[in-house]
């Protein structure tokens, strides 16, 4: 059997779905390794996959985390671009180390694909792009990082092309260094991207058309196959303390912000507790990277990382930052969502959930800091839990999502490539 190397970098939501893909490929008889950061090594190994280390772990503290990159204006944007370019340069060397340990097929995430194409070229092996978000220009919507507001069909396509050029610029230094290391002739990131597009290779997107219909103006090679879900052991159960809390009253609300809002945990915890009190609801608060903490209260439980597939269906509603995977997990559970997007593609998915009728109007994360943040969140919680129509929409969407098999689609594509 060919050796398959999955590569994924970034936060939990950028990495965990590929453990589900890898486990599915392993069940089909393939030998699978997943190259990612040290933080996810236990999850990778538990899924039965070989772990290969990538540098630039986002869980590792770095200098200037709260420096200019977080400020508004051109200076902050330049600093953020500089940090992203440095991350990619560090990542490129780790990807080369991981791939050169042996692979016959590369499966590339959104973050690793632009660099992975050079590795496939140098090694003379095929690759398959597996992005979690749409990246190709389309008239149907603006780039996902633009906030979800349409610019009109011409404007959307133009913005999509510009976003690709920005990505090419970000990858310029990493591309040059990686191609030199691999002994490849010089080529810009834009040249290699266009060469890859011209080759007509399929791209399998790991999101559902329930959330975002496939754009009609995309080339046929761009496919939408359905979500890939993080792996967890079949016998995994919720901890007894969680089961006891669930049994002690009506279904609670889940609240968590994943890898967002670092260093703001105490303030957020107090705000959440206030909002739940105002709405007369119980809640389960996930600490996440922010380290959310809340005052002790019989109607509020703070937990660590738990599988969304087990927890979300037991909730009356879910409040989260609307990363692609968490947004889909809420839909899969058939419960309403209160979106609180922070950055990147999160406003896009928040808008999609609201358009689908399964979510309240999004509350931008920055608005929680306003004087009436708790009152606004409480109002949204009441809307989410008291509206039967929104819950009906959520259940209908969950039923449609259950009919999809995104990981199976990847396994079939890999089977065709390796036959």
mmCIF file of C-alpha atoms in Angstrom:
data_model
loop_
_atom_site.group_PDB
_atom_site.id
_atom_site.type_symbol
_atom_site.label_atom_id
_atom_site.label_comp_id
_atom_site.label_asym_id
_atom_site.label_seq_id
_atom_site.Cartn_x
_atom_site.Cartn_y
_atom_site.Cartn_z
ATOM 1 C CA UNK A 1 0.000 0.000 0.000
ATOM 2 C CA UNK A 2 1.283 3.528 -0.745
ATOM 3 C CA UNK A 3 2.305 5.656 2.240
ATOM 4 C CA UNK A 4 -0.043 8.621 2.649
ATOM 5 C CA UNK A 5 1.070 11.800 4.400
ATOM 6 C CA UNK A 6 -1.590 14.227 5.618
ATOM 7 C CA UNK A 7 -0.310 17.699 6.505
ATOM 8 C CA UNK A 8 -2.188 20.254 8.619
ATOM 9 C CA UNK A 9 -1.104 23.311 10.606
ATOM 10 C CA UNK A 10 -2.795 25.900 12.805
ATOM 11 C CA UNK A 11 -5.399 25.744 15.565
ATOM 12 C CA UNK A 12 -7.377 22.704 16.703
ATOM 13 C CA UNK A 13 -10.060 23.411 14.121
ATOM 14 C CA UNK A 14 -7.430 23.501 11.369
ATOM 15 C CA UNK A 15 -6.021 20.112 12.358
ATOM 16 C CA UNK A 16 -8.563 17.868 14.111
ATOM 17 C CA UNK A 17 -10.795 17.161 11.070
ATOM 18 C CA UNK A 18 -7.857 15.480 9.356
ATOM 19 C CA UNK A 19 -7.651 12.891 12.138
ATOM 20 C CA UNK A 20 -11.096 11.722 11.006
ATOM 21 C CA UNK A 21 -9.919 11.585 7.389
ATOM 22 C CA UNK A 22 -6.768 9.720 8.382
ATOM 23 C CA UNK A 23 -8.680 7.181 10.474
ATOM 24 C CA UNK A 24 -11.025 6.534 7.550
ATOM 25 C CA UNK A 25 -8.083 5.976 5.187
ATOM 26 C CA UNK A 26 -6.431 3.680 7.719
ATOM 27 C CA UNK A 27 -9.664 1.667 7.979
ATOM 28 C CA UNK A 28 -9.514 1.310 4.175
ATOM 29 C CA UNK A 29 -6.112 -0.348 4.531
ATOM 30 C CA UNK A 30 -3.777 2.574 3.897
ATOM 31 C CA UNK A 31 -0.659 3.434 5.870
ATOM 32 C CA UNK A 32 -1.225 7.009 7.057
ATOM 33 C CA UNK A 33 0.896 9.635 8.787
ATOM 34 C CA UNK A 34 -0.258 13.086 9.877
ATOM 35 C CA UNK A 35 2.268 15.891 10.085
ATOM 36 C CA UNK A 36 1.185 18.598 12.503
ATOM 37 C CA UNK A 37 2.178 20.362 15.728
ATOM 38 C CA UNK A 38 3.236 18.732 18.982
ATOM 39 C CA UNK A 39 0.002 19.849 20.704
ATOM 40 C CA UNK A 40 -1.975 17.378 18.609
ATOM 41 C CA UNK A 41 0.376 14.398 18.833
ATOM 42 C CA UNK A 42 -1.816 12.541 21.387
ATOM 43 C CA UNK A 43 -4.909 12.937 19.184
ATOM 44 C CA UNK A 44 -3.029 11.811 16.070
ATOM 45 C CA UNK A 45 -1.639 8.714 17.748
ATOM 46 C CA UNK A 46 -4.955 7.861 19.411
ATOM 47 C CA UNK A 47 -6.523 7.828 15.938
ATOM 48 C CA UNK A 48 -3.997 5.153 14.942
ATOM 49 C CA UNK A 49 -1.915 7.441 12.721
ATOM 50 C CA UNK A 50 1.815 8.001 12.627
ATOM 51 C CA UNK A 51 2.717 11.410 14.031
ATOM 52 C CA UNK A 52 5.281 13.602 12.274
ATOM 53 C CA UNK A 53 6.196 16.881 13.898
ATOM 54 C CA UNK A 54 5.708 20.322 12.378
ATOM 55 C CA UNK A 55 7.203 23.474 13.964
ATOM 56 C CA UNK A 56 5.453 26.787 14.658
ATOM 57 C CA UNK A 57 2.974 25.304 17.140
ATOM 58 C CA UNK A 58 0.350 28.014 17.799
ATOM 59 C CA UNK A 59 0.014 26.844 21.415
ATOM 60 C CA UNK A 60 3.647 27.799 22.073
ATOM 61 C CA UNK A 61 3.978 31.347 23.475
ATOM 62 C CA UNK A 62 5.792 33.711 21.152
ATOM 63 C CA UNK A 63 7.241 37.166 21.698
ATOM 64 C CA UNK A 64 5.176 40.231 20.795
ATOM 65 C CA UNK A 65 1.882 38.295 20.806
ATOM 66 C CA UNK A 66 0.128 41.450 21.961
ATOM 67 C CA UNK A 67 2.324 43.825 19.971
ATOM 68 C CA UNK A 68 1.796 45.776 16.774
ATOM 69 C CA UNK A 69 0.200 42.883 14.882
ATOM 70 C CA UNK A 70 -2.931 43.334 16.973
ATOM 71 C CA UNK A 71 -3.200 47.069 16.446
ATOM 72 C CA UNK A 72 -5.434 48.682 13.922
ATOM 73 C CA UNK A 73 -4.272 50.500 10.831
ATOM 74 C CA UNK A 74 -1.596 49.927 8.189
ATOM 75 C CA UNK A 75 1.210 49.427 10.720
ATOM 76 C CA UNK A 76 -0.663 46.635 12.447
ATOM 77 C CA UNK A 77 -1.538 45.012 9.132
ATOM 78 C CA UNK A 78 2.111 45.083 8.003
ATOM 79 C CA UNK A 79 3.212 43.539 11.291
ATOM 80 C CA UNK A 80 0.570 40.821 11.000
ATOM 81 C CA UNK A 81 1.667 40.044 7.433
ATOM 82 C CA UNK A 82 5.253 39.852 8.624
ATOM 83 C CA UNK A 83 4.344 37.393 11.362
ATOM 84 C CA UNK A 84 2.395 35.259 8.890
ATOM 85 C CA UNK A 85 5.320 35.190 6.460
ATOM 86 C CA UNK A 86 7.711 34.190 9.260
ATOM 87 C CA UNK A 87 5.313 31.420 10.324
ATOM 88 C CA UNK A 88 5.262 30.078 6.753
ATOM 89 C CA UNK A 89 9.055 30.132 6.470
ATOM 90 C CA UNK A 90 9.361 28.107 9.670
ATOM 91 C CA UNK A 91 6.576 25.790 8.569
ATOM 92 C CA UNK A 92 8.124 25.117 5.156
ATOM 93 C CA UNK A 93 11.252 23.576 6.650
ATOM 94 C CA UNK A 94 9.198 21.327 8.919
ATOM 95 C CA UNK A 95 7.008 20.185 6.025
ATOM 96 C CA UNK A 96 10.102 19.261 4.052
ATOM 97 C CA UNK A 97 11.499 17.285 6.991
ATOM 98 C CA UNK A 98 8.190 15.446 7.424
ATOM 99 C CA UNK A 99 7.695 14.631 3.738
ATOM 100 C CA UNK A 100 11.260 13.535 3.092
ATOM 101 C CA UNK A 101 10.867 10.844 5.748
ATOM 102 C CA UNK A 102 8.839 9.042 3.106
ATOM 103 C CA UNK A 103 5.518 9.460 1.322
ATOM 104 C CA UNK A 104 3.889 8.289 -1.890
ATOM 105 C CA UNK A 105 0.925 10.683 -1.751
ATOM 106 C CA UNK A 106 0.517 14.088 -0.072
ATOM 107 C CA UNK A 107 -2.849 15.245 1.252
ATOM 108 C CA UNK A 108 -2.686 18.982 1.877
ATOM 109 C CA UNK A 109 -4.754 21.263 4.098
ATOM 110 C CA UNK A 110 -5.593 24.895 3.371
ATOM 111 C CA UNK A 111 -2.534 26.050 5.331
ATOM 112 C CA UNK A 112 -0.053 23.559 3.907
ATOM 113 C CA UNK A 113 -1.149 23.249 0.260
ATOM 114 C CA UNK A 114 0.832 26.190 -1.210
ATOM 115 C CA UNK A 115 4.042 24.764 0.268
ATOM 116 C CA UNK A 116 3.119 21.128 -0.259
ATOM 117 C CA UNK A 117 2.913 21.555 -4.028
ATOM 118 C CA UNK A 118 6.671 22.204 -4.124
ATOM 119 C CA UNK A 119 7.298 19.035 -2.118
ATOM 120 C CA UNK A 120 5.171 16.963 -4.492
ATOM 121 C CA UNK A 121 7.100 18.399 -7.435
ATOM 122 C CA UNK A 122 10.488 17.648 -5.876
ATOM 123 C CA UNK A 123 9.521 14.131 -4.789
ATOM 124 C CA UNK A 124 7.737 13.275 -8.028
ATOM 125 C CA UNK A 125 4.580 12.152 -6.220
ATOM 126 C CA UNK A 126 0.897 13.138 -6.548
ATOM 127 C CA UNK A 127 -0.875 15.454 -4.156
ATOM 128 C CA UNK A 128 -4.495 16.179 -3.321
ATOM 129 C CA UNK A 129 -5.721 19.451 -1.830
ATOM 130 C CA UNK A 130 -8.207 19.088 1.041
ATOM 131 C CA UNK A 131 -9.182 22.624 2.167
ATOM 132 C CA UNK A 132 -11.694 23.250 4.928
ATOM 133 C CA UNK A 133 -12.830 26.585 3.475
ATOM 134 C CA UNK A 134 -13.488 27.849 -0.058
ATOM 135 C CA UNK A 135 -10.545 29.745 -1.520
ATOM 136 C CA UNK A 136 -11.119 29.958 -5.264
ATOM 137 C CA UNK A 137 -12.655 33.192 -6.604
ATOM 138 C CA UNK A 138 -16.387 33.119 -7.293
ATOM 139 C CA UNK A 139 -19.152 35.577 -7.996
ATOM 140 C CA UNK A 140 -21.340 33.963 -5.341
ATOM 141 C CA UNK A 141 -19.518 35.407 -2.336
ATOM 142 C CA UNK A 142 -16.504 37.474 -1.363
ATOM 143 C CA UNK A 143 -13.383 35.815 0.115
ATOM 144 C CA UNK A 144 -14.188 34.154 3.418
ATOM 145 C CA UNK A 145 -11.805 36.425 5.325
ATOM 146 C CA UNK A 146 -13.643 39.543 4.132
ATOM 147 C CA UNK A 147 -16.461 39.214 6.661
ATOM 148 C CA UNK A 148 -19.250 37.574 4.681
ATOM 149 C CA UNK A 149 -20.639 40.702 2.977
ATOM 150 C CA UNK A 150 -21.200 40.348 -0.772
ATOM 151 C CA UNK A 151 -19.576 42.896 -3.076
ATOM 152 C CA UNK A 152 -21.684 41.933 -6.081
ATOM 153 C CA UNK A 153 -20.655 39.229 -8.539
ATOM 154 C CA UNK A 154 -17.913 41.239 -10.230
ATOM 155 C CA UNK A 155 -16.656 42.609 -6.920
ATOM 156 C CA UNK A 156 -16.646 39.167 -5.306
ATOM 157 C CA UNK A 157 -14.585 37.668 -8.125
ATOM 158 C CA UNK A 158 -12.171 40.591 -8.122
ATOM 159 C CA UNK A 159 -11.713 40.395 -4.357
ATOM 160 C CA UNK A 160 -11.157 36.637 -4.674
ATOM 161 C CA UNK A 161 -8.363 37.143 -7.189
ATOM 162 C CA UNK A 162 -6.778 39.827 -5.019
ATOM 163 C CA UNK A 163 -6.853 37.519 -1.992
ATOM 164 C CA UNK A 164 -4.896 34.906 -3.950
ATOM 165 C CA UNK A 165 -2.278 37.513 -4.807
ATOM 166 C CA UNK A 166 -1.965 38.410 -1.124
ATOM 167 C CA UNK A 167 -1.401 34.728 -0.327
ATOM 168 C CA UNK A 168 1.221 34.533 -3.055
ATOM 169 C CA UNK A 169 3.050 37.465 -1.474
ATOM 170 C CA UNK A 170 2.882 35.863 1.967
ATOM 171 C CA UNK A 171 4.441 32.692 0.590
ATOM 172 C CA UNK A 172 7.181 34.431 -1.422
ATOM 173 C CA UNK A 173 10.084 33.984 1.033
ATOM 174 C CA UNK A 174 9.034 30.504 2.117
ATOM 175 C CA UNK A 175 8.686 29.447 -1.525
ATOM 176 C CA UNK A 176 12.143 30.713 -2.455
ATOM 177 C CA UNK A 177 13.826 29.026 0.511
ATOM 178 C CA UNK A 178 11.948 25.757 0.101
ATOM 179 C CA UNK A 179 12.660 25.429 -3.614
ATOM 180 C CA UNK A 180 16.345 26.133 -2.978
ATOM 181 C CA UNK A 181 16.485 23.459 -0.304
ATOM 182 C CA UNK A 182 14.711 20.936 -2.556
ATOM 183 C CA UNK A 183 16.982 21.667 -5.526
ATOM 184 C CA UNK A 184 14.131 22.964 -7.666
ATOM 185 C CA UNK A 185 14.527 25.744 -10.244
ATOM 186 C CA UNK A 186 13.373 29.177 -9.097
ATOM 187 C CA UNK A 187 9.650 29.835 -9.416
ATOM 188 C CA UNK A 188 7.340 32.286 -7.690
ATOM 189 C CA UNK A 189 4.445 31.221 -5.499
ATOM 190 C CA UNK A 190 2.071 32.645 -8.110
ATOM 191 C CA UNK A 191 3.693 30.639 -10.907
ATOM 192 C CA UNK A 192 3.437 27.389 -8.982
ATOM 193 C CA UNK A 193 -0.181 28.119 -7.988
ATOM 194 C CA UNK A 194 -1.164 28.760 -11.593
ATOM 195 C CA UNK A 195 0.719 25.671 -12.736
ATOM 196 C CA UNK A 196 -1.177 23.596 -10.176
ATOM 197 C CA UNK A 197 -4.506 25.050 -11.307
ATOM 198 C CA UNK A 198 -3.695 24.380 -14.957
ATOM 199 C CA UNK A 199 -2.912 20.727 -14.180
ATOM 200 C CA UNK A 200 -6.611 20.226 -13.413
ATOM 201 C CA UNK A 201 -6.075 18.274 -10.211
ATOM 202 C CA UNK A 202 -9.208 17.773 -8.119
ATOM 203 C CA UNK A 203 -9.658 19.812 -4.956
ATOM 204 C CA UNK A 204 -11.953 18.293 -2.327
ATOM 205 C CA UNK A 205 -13.468 20.833 0.067
ATOM 206 C CA UNK A 206 -14.330 19.573 3.543
ATOM 207 C CA UNK A 207 -17.476 21.555 4.179
ATOM 208 C CA UNK A 208 -21.116 20.817 3.464
ATOM 209 C CA UNK A 209 -23.384 22.275 0.813
ATOM 210 C CA UNK A 210 -25.967 22.414 3.590
ATOM 211 C CA UNK A 211 -23.975 25.371 4.929
ATOM 212 C CA UNK A 212 -22.597 26.696 1.641
ATOM 213 C CA UNK A 213 -23.787 25.537 -1.796
ATOM 214 C CA UNK A 214 -21.021 24.871 -4.297
ATOM 215 C CA UNK A 215 -20.577 27.928 -6.554
ATOM 216 C CA UNK A 216 -21.888 27.246 -10.057
ATOM 217 C CA UNK A 217 -19.021 29.252 -11.606
ATOM 218 C CA UNK A 218 -16.306 27.045 -10.100
ATOM 219 C CA UNK A 219 -14.406 24.698 -12.436
ATOM 220 C CA UNK A 220 -15.537 21.071 -12.213
ATOM 221 C CA UNK A 221 -12.306 20.035 -10.488
ATOM 222 C CA UNK A 222 -13.356 21.997 -7.385
ATOM 223 C CA UNK A 223 -15.608 19.649 -5.429
ATOM 224 C CA UNK A 224 -17.531 20.030 -2.159
ATOM 225 C CA UNK A 225 -17.656 16.638 -0.449
ATOM 226 C CA UNK A 226 -18.987 17.307 3.057
ATOM 227 C CA UNK A 227 -17.473 17.811 6.484
ATOM 228 C CA UNK A 228 -14.668 15.789 8.020
ATOM 229 C CA UNK A 229 -15.197 15.228 11.728
ATOM 230 C CA UNK A 230 -12.467 14.988 14.391
ATOM 231 C CA UNK A 231 -11.766 11.413 15.420
ATOM 232 C CA UNK A 232 -12.742 10.179 18.849
ATOM 233 C CA UNK A 233 -12.787 6.637 20.198
ATOM 234 C CA UNK A 234 -16.116 4.839 19.688
ATOM 235 C CA UNK A 235 -16.387 4.152 23.428
ATOM 236 C CA UNK A 236 -15.741 7.760 24.463
ATOM 237 C CA UNK A 237 -18.233 9.038 27.049
ATOM 238 C CA UNK A 238 -18.817 12.398 28.659
ATOM 239 C CA UNK A 239 -17.231 12.672 32.112
ATOM 240 C CA UNK A 240 -19.481 11.763 35.077
ATOM 241 C CA UNK A 241 -19.464 15.369 36.312
ATOM 242 C CA UNK A 242 -20.938 16.469 32.981
ATOM 243 C CA UNK A 243 -23.538 13.690 32.978
ATOM 244 C CA UNK A 244 -24.520 14.605 36.532
ATOM 245 C CA UNK A 245 -24.909 18.256 35.554
ATOM 246 C CA UNK A 246 -27.026 17.361 32.521
ATOM 247 C CA UNK A 247 -29.277 15.178 34.642
ATOM 248 C CA UNK A 248 -29.794 17.901 37.252
ATOM 249 C CA UNK A 249 -31.976 20.176 35.122
ATOM 250 C CA UNK A 250 -33.131 21.203 31.646
ATOM 251 C CA UNK A 251 -30.677 21.116 28.714
ATOM 252 C CA UNK A 252 -28.053 23.834 29.211
ATOM 253 C CA UNK A 253 -26.406 26.192 26.750
ATOM 254 C CA UNK A 254 -22.841 25.526 25.589
ATOM 255 C CA UNK A 255 -20.488 28.516 25.503
ATOM 256 C CA UNK A 256 -16.913 28.428 24.239
ATOM 257 C CA UNK A 257 -14.533 30.316 21.985
ATOM 258 C CA UNK A 258 -11.982 27.634 21.122
ATOM 259 C CA UNK A 259 -8.559 29.070 20.365
ATOM 260 C CA UNK A 260 -9.841 32.658 20.414
ATOM 261 C CA UNK A 261 -9.751 35.363 23.100
ATOM 262 C CA UNK A 262 -6.518 34.334 24.786
ATOM 263 C CA UNK A 263 -5.885 36.042 28.114
ATOM 264 C CA UNK A 264 -9.454 37.270 28.490
ATOM 265 C CA UNK A 265 -10.857 34.296 30.359
ATOM 266 C CA UNK A 266 -11.880 35.795 33.703
ATOM 267 C CA UNK A 267 -13.769 38.751 32.197
ATOM 268 C CA UNK A 268 -15.521 36.544 29.640
ATOM 269 C CA UNK A 269 -16.477 34.004 32.277
ATOM 270 C CA UNK A 270 -18.099 36.673 34.410
ATOM 271 C CA UNK A 271 -19.943 38.089 31.390
ATOM 272 C CA UNK A 272 -21.245 34.649 30.412
ATOM 273 C CA UNK A 273 -22.459 33.980 33.952
ATOM 274 C CA UNK A 274 -24.280 37.327 33.955
ATOM 275 C CA UNK A 275 -25.902 36.611 30.557
ATOM 276 C CA UNK A 276 -27.104 33.171 31.666
ATOM 277 C CA UNK A 277 -28.559 34.634 34.854
ATOM 278 C CA UNK A 278 -30.437 37.284 32.877
ATOM 279 C CA UNK A 279 -31.801 34.662 30.450
ATOM 280 C CA UNK A 280 -32.693 32.198 33.215
ATOM 281 C CA UNK A 281 -30.627 29.409 31.626
ATOM 282 C CA UNK A 282 -28.089 26.827 32.713
ATOM 283 C CA UNK A 283 -24.742 26.687 30.950
ATOM 284 C CA UNK A 284 -21.642 24.625 30.222
ATOM 285 C CA UNK A 285 -18.593 26.842 29.752
ATOM 286 C CA UNK A 286 -15.611 25.446 27.861
ATOM 287 C CA UNK A 287 -12.349 26.948 29.106
ATOM 288 C CA UNK A 288 -10.566 26.809 25.714
ATOM 289 C CA UNK A 289 -7.353 28.689 24.974
ATOM 290 C CA UNK A 290 -8.743 31.757 26.709
ATOM 291 C CA UNK A 291 -8.897 29.871 30.003
ATOM 292 C CA UNK A 292 -12.503 30.913 30.640
ATOM 293 C CA UNK A 293 -13.405 30.810 34.306
ATOM 294 C CA UNK A 294 -16.690 31.666 35.964
ATOM 295 C CA UNK A 295 -17.948 32.118 39.534
ATOM 296 C CA UNK A 296 -19.110 28.892 41.146
ATOM 297 C CA UNK A 297 -22.825 28.442 40.608
ATOM 298 C CA UNK A 298 -25.070 25.343 40.557
ATOM 299 C CA UNK A 299 -26.350 26.288 37.078
ATOM 300 C CA UNK A 300 -22.927 26.741 35.471
ATOM 301 C CA UNK A 301 -20.268 24.095 34.836
ATOM 302 C CA UNK A 302 -16.782 24.802 33.459
ATOM 303 C CA UNK A 303 -15.185 22.011 31.405
ATOM 304 C CA UNK A 304 -12.084 21.348 29.332
ATOM 305 C CA UNK A 305 -11.928 19.878 25.840
ATOM 306 C CA UNK A 306 -14.810 17.500 25.071
ATOM 307 C CA UNK A 307 -15.967 16.024 21.744
ATOM 308 C CA UNK A 308 -18.577 18.309 20.210
ATOM 309 C CA UNK A 309 -20.244 15.252 18.693
ATOM 310 C CA UNK A 310 -21.112 14.014 22.182
ATOM 311 C CA UNK A 311 -21.798 17.314 23.937
ATOM 312 C CA UNK A 312 -23.636 19.520 21.434
ATOM 313 C CA UNK A 313 -26.694 17.268 20.883
ATOM 314 C CA UNK A 314 -27.397 17.494 24.631
ATOM 315 C CA UNK A 315 -27.555 21.306 24.573
ATOM 316 C CA UNK A 316 -30.478 23.687 24.096
ATOM 317 C CA UNK A 317 -28.214 26.014 22.079
ATOM 318 C CA UNK A 318 -24.509 26.588 21.405
ATOM 319 C CA UNK A 319 -22.575 29.851 21.612
ATOM 320 C CA UNK A 320 -19.207 29.909 19.865
ATOM 321 C CA UNK A 321 -16.797 31.801 17.611
ATOM 322 C CA UNK A 322 -18.004 30.083 14.421
ATOM 323 C CA UNK A 323 -14.829 28.506 13.152
ATOM 324 C CA UNK A 324 -15.683 26.267 10.188
ATOM 325 C CA UNK A 325 -15.607 23.009 12.169
ATOM 326 C CA UNK A 326 -17.467 24.292 15.219
ATOM 327 C CA UNK A 327 -20.128 25.917 13.035
ATOM 328 C CA UNK A 328 -20.697 22.601 11.270
ATOM 329 C CA UNK A 329 -20.725 20.703 14.572
ATOM 330 C CA UNK A 330 -23.580 22.871 15.815
ATOM 331 C CA UNK A 331 -25.571 22.169 12.667
ATOM 332 C CA UNK A 332 -24.794 18.464 12.941
ATOM 333 C CA UNK A 333 -26.194 18.457 16.495
ATOM 334 C CA UNK A 334 -29.484 19.975 15.358
ATOM 335 C CA UNK A 335 -29.438 22.793 17.912
ATOM 336 C CA UNK A 336 -29.599 26.574 17.390
ATOM 337 C CA UNK A 337 -26.436 28.673 17.428
ATOM 338 C CA UNK A 338 -25.573 32.095 18.812
ATOM 339 C CA UNK A 339 -22.567 33.133 16.688
ATOM 340 C CA UNK A 340 -19.902 35.324 18.301
ATOM 341 C CA UNK A 341 -17.287 35.603 15.520
ATOM 342 C CA UNK A 342 -13.843 36.963 16.313
ATOM 343 C CA UNK A 343 -11.722 37.058 13.143
ATOM 344 C CA UNK A 344 -10.667 35.422 9.860
ATOM 345 C CA UNK A 345 -13.395 33.232 8.294
ATOM 346 C CA UNK A 346 -15.612 33.254 11.404
ATOM 347 C CA UNK A 347 -17.883 36.180 10.370
ATOM 348 C CA UNK A 348 -18.423 34.395 7.042
ATOM 349 C CA UNK A 349 -19.640 31.164 8.653
ATOM 350 C CA UNK A 350 -21.673 33.116 11.223
ATOM 351 C CA UNK A 351 -23.510 34.834 8.384
ATOM 352 C CA UNK A 352 -24.075 31.491 6.659
ATOM 353 C CA UNK A 353 -25.650 29.987 9.784
ATOM 354 C CA UNK A 354 -27.945 32.979 10.174
ATOM 355 C CA UNK A 355 -28.963 32.754 6.494
ATOM 356 C CA UNK A 356 -29.703 29.053 6.972
ATOM 357 C CA UNK A 357 -32.121 29.938 9.770
ATOM 358 C CA UNK A 358 -30.285 27.931 12.427
ATOM 359 C CA UNK A 359 -28.659 30.877 14.215
ATOM 360 C CA UNK A 360 -29.458 34.259 15.685
ATOM 361 C CA UNK A 361 -27.931 37.384 14.202
ATOM 362 C CA UNK A 362 -24.178 37.290 14.887
ATOM 363 C CA UNK A 363 -22.762 39.236 17.825
ATOM 364 C CA UNK A 364 -19.238 40.408 16.916
ATOM 365 C CA UNK A 365 -16.885 39.376 19.699
ATOM 366 C CA UNK A 366 -15.744 42.958 20.231
ATOM 367 C CA UNK A 367 -19.335 43.898 21.110
ATOM 368 C CA UNK A 368 -19.185 41.720 24.210
ATOM 369 C CA UNK A 369 -16.835 44.320 25.656
ATOM 370 C CA UNK A 370 -19.451 47.050 25.360
ATOM 371 C CA UNK A 371 -21.477 48.233 28.328
ATOM 372 C CA UNK A 372 -24.465 46.110 27.347
ATOM 373 C CA UNK A 373 -22.537 43.008 26.242
ATOM 374 C CA UNK A 374 -24.134 40.693 28.814
ATOM 375 C CA UNK A 375 -27.623 41.997 28.078
ATOM 376 C CA UNK A 376 -27.122 41.535 24.330
ATOM 377 C CA UNK A 377 -25.863 37.976 24.807
ATOM 378 C CA UNK A 378 -28.781 37.207 27.136
ATOM 379 C CA UNK A 379 -31.254 38.469 24.530
ATOM 380 C CA UNK A 380 -29.659 36.282 21.841
ATOM 381 C CA UNK A 381 -29.764 33.270 24.164
ATOM 382 C CA UNK A 382 -33.469 33.821 24.735
ATOM 383 C CA UNK A 383 -34.050 34.085 20.984
ATOM 384 C CA UNK A 384 -32.080 30.888 20.312
ATOM 385 C CA UNK A 385 -33.765 28.765 22.962
ATOM 386 C CA UNK A 386 -37.335 30.057 22.775
ATOM 387 C CA UNK A 387 -37.955 30.061 19.006
ATOM 388 C CA UNK A 388 -39.345 26.709 17.767
ATOM 389 C CA UNK A 389 -38.797 27.671 14.122
ATOM 390 C CA UNK A 390 -35.048 28.068 14.612
ATOM 391 C CA UNK A 391 -34.816 24.671 16.304
ATOM 392 C CA UNK A 392 -36.886 23.111 13.499
ATOM 393 C CA UNK A 393 -34.513 24.582 10.919
ATOM 394 C CA UNK A 394 -31.568 23.197 12.884
ATOM 395 C CA UNK A 395 -33.051 19.705 13.000
ATOM 396 C CA UNK A 396 -33.813 19.755 9.279
ATOM 397 C CA UNK A 397 -30.250 20.844 8.494
ATOM 398 C CA UNK A 398 -28.855 18.145 10.792
ATOM 399 C CA UNK A 399 -30.884 15.499 8.960
ATOM 400 C CA UNK A 400 -29.442 16.628 5.622
ATOM 401 C CA UNK A 401 -25.918 16.728 7.021
ATOM 402 C CA UNK A 402 -26.238 13.174 8.367
ATOM 403 C CA UNK A 403 -26.686 11.863 4.813
ATOM 404 C CA UNK A 404 -23.193 13.057 3.796
ATOM 405 C CA UNK A 405 -19.927 11.123 4.067
ATOM 406 C CA UNK A 406 -17.096 13.567 3.481
ATOM 407 C CA UNK A 407 -14.331 11.257 4.700
ATOM 408 C CA UNK A 408 -15.679 8.489 2.488
ATOM 409 C CA UNK A 409 -15.438 10.801 -0.534
ATOM 410 C CA UNK A 410 -11.776 11.418 0.269
ATOM 411 C CA UNK A 411 -11.151 7.683 0.644
ATOM 412 C CA UNK A 412 -12.679 7.068 -2.797
ATOM 413 C CA UNK A 413 -10.546 9.811 -4.375
ATOM 414 C CA UNK A 414 -7.401 8.416 -2.749
ATOM 415 C CA UNK A 415 -8.349 4.949 -4.001
ATOM 416 C CA UNK A 416 -8.500 6.289 -7.572
ATOM 417 C CA UNK A 417 -5.118 8.016 -7.205
ATOM 418 C CA UNK A 418 -3.381 4.969 -5.787
ATOM 419 C CA UNK A 419 -5.012 2.286 -7.927
#
